[in-house]
Amino acid sequence: GISQEKDKDLVVLHIECSLQQAEEEKDEKVRENTLAQASKFYAKFLKSSKEVRVHVDLIQKIQKFEFAMSLQNDILTNMLRAFRERAEVWDVLARRHLDGLFYDENNEDQESEKNPSTETCVRHALTIYDKSFEYVGEPFRKQMYNLYITKLLELDASSDAMNPQCLKFIRQALGKVLSSGYKEENLSEAHFIYCLKLRMIYKEKYQSEIEEMIGKGTLLYPNSMEFFELAIRYYLELKSFENITTLFNFAISNNEKNAVELYKFLCGMYMLDPRDKEK
């Protein structure tokens, strides 16, 4: 029997290649037979696999074949049954919705809308991402936040292709998920820093929140040069030298490698003309 990881990868490749060949044949009967065979292969060799990676890999590889939607839905149903607590499952499901491939696990007759609007796709995908936090297990929550925020930032970066209403959904979702990820202490270092930078745009308004975040950041990311430079720059602008000393001492006591870089950074900041600091 097929049990090794590499053998499972070969089955995934075989299913993809056979569907690709059937797609090129453009013969309905050939497609039906190939799909039936691919479904048997999936059921026999992969369906009971405990490796979520294999299922995710397969669904991503065969997403392009419209005639194989019944197999795709079978895989998704199985993934949600067997791996509901895993972040990758919800991410792949949400991304499919962004592509207009809608799936409702409570509806056996799946049929995607023809040419749905970008706004519809975004609404569906964000609903899936939001729903994921009801099910994703504790060991995978940080990964779920990371996947969701990464996708939102990617969508926000493509704002030229979005209508204003769509962009509003994305930015509201981003604010909400950054806030809940911060509360749960489940943000990646990069997303924590991004969240802190957003707060720093309005320093006066969010001063207490910023300083609370800086305090938390020192404990969560004690080796992050980018975090300490950002925090020190903030306190330099406030001329809060006591806080700078505290931060600097904390940074170098936790990681001596930071010492030289932080000395250089501090020297550079102190040598700047005060007017330049405002820029």
mmCIF file of N, CA and C in Angstrom, residues 69-70 73-74 77 102-111:
data_model
loop_
_atom_site.group_PDB
_atom_site.id
_atom_site.type_symbol
_atom_site.label_atom_id
_atom_site.label_comp_id
_atom_site.label_asym_id
_atom_site.label_seq_id
_atom_site.Cartn_x
_atom_site.Cartn_y
_atom_site.Cartn_z
ATOM 1 N N MET A 69 -15.158 19.545 -10.206
ATOM 2 C CA MET A 69 -15.682 20.235 -9.023
ATOM 3 C C MET A 69 -16.240 19.256 -7.985
ATOM 4 N N SER A 70 -16.828 18.141 -8.435
ATOM 5 C CA SER A 70 -17.380 17.170 -7.481
ATOM 6 C C SER A 70 -16.269 16.565 -6.621
ATOM 7 N N ASN A 73 -15.080 19.244 -4.129
ATOM 8 C CA ASN A 73 -16.009 19.376 -3.004
ATOM 9 C C ASN A 73 -15.891 18.211 -2.032
ATOM 10 N N ASP A 74 -15.616 17.012 -2.574
ATOM 11 C CA ASP A 74 -15.411 15.834 -1.721
ATOM 12 C C ASP A 74 -14.176 16.043 -0.836
ATOM 13 N N THR A 77 -14.966 18.685 1.853
ATOM 14 C CA THR A 77 -15.827 18.101 2.885
ATOM 15 C C THR A 77 -14.990 17.250 3.841
ATOM 16 N N PHE A 102 -17.320 29.017 -4.714
ATOM 17 C CA PHE A 102 -18.039 29.036 -3.445
ATOM 18 C C PHE A 102 -18.395 27.625 -2.992
ATOM 19 N N TYR A 103 -18.235 27.403 -1.699
ATOM 20 C CA TYR A 103 -18.507 26.089 -1.123
ATOM 21 C C TYR A 103 -19.245 26.261 0.189
ATOM 22 N N ASP A 104 -20.342 25.527 0.329
ATOM 23 C CA ASP A 104 -21.115 25.537 1.566
ATOM 24 C C ASP A 104 -21.193 24.096 2.057
ATOM 25 N N GLU A 105 -20.562 23.832 3.199
ATOM 26 C CA GLU A 105 -20.483 22.440 3.664
ATOM 27 C C GLU A 105 -21.842 21.858 4.029
ATOM 28 N N ASN A 106 -22.852 22.722 4.207
ATOM 29 C CA ASN A 106 -24.188 22.231 4.549
ATOM 30 C C ASN A 106 -25.056 21.982 3.328
ATOM 31 N N ASN A 107 -24.488 22.277 2.149
ATOM 32 C CA ASN A 107 -25.255 22.114 0.912
ATOM 33 C C ASN A 107 -24.550 21.115 0.008
ATOM 34 N N GLU A 108 -25.199 19.976 -0.221
ATOM 35 C CA GLU A 108 -24.555 18.928 -1.015
ATOM 36 C C GLU A 108 -24.474 19.295 -2.491
ATOM 37 N N ASP A 109 -25.424 20.084 -2.979
ATOM 38 C CA ASP A 109 -25.403 20.470 -4.402
ATOM 39 C C ASP A 109 -24.628 21.772 -4.563
ATOM 40 N N GLN A 110 -23.324 21.630 -4.693
ATOM 41 C CA GLN A 110 -22.475 22.822 -4.809
ATOM 42 C C GLN A 110 -22.480 23.337 -6.244
ATOM 43 N N GLU A 111 -22.698 24.620 -6.370
ATOM 44 C CA GLU A 111 -22.588 25.205 -7.707
ATOM 45 C C GLU A 111 -22.123 26.642 -7.561
#
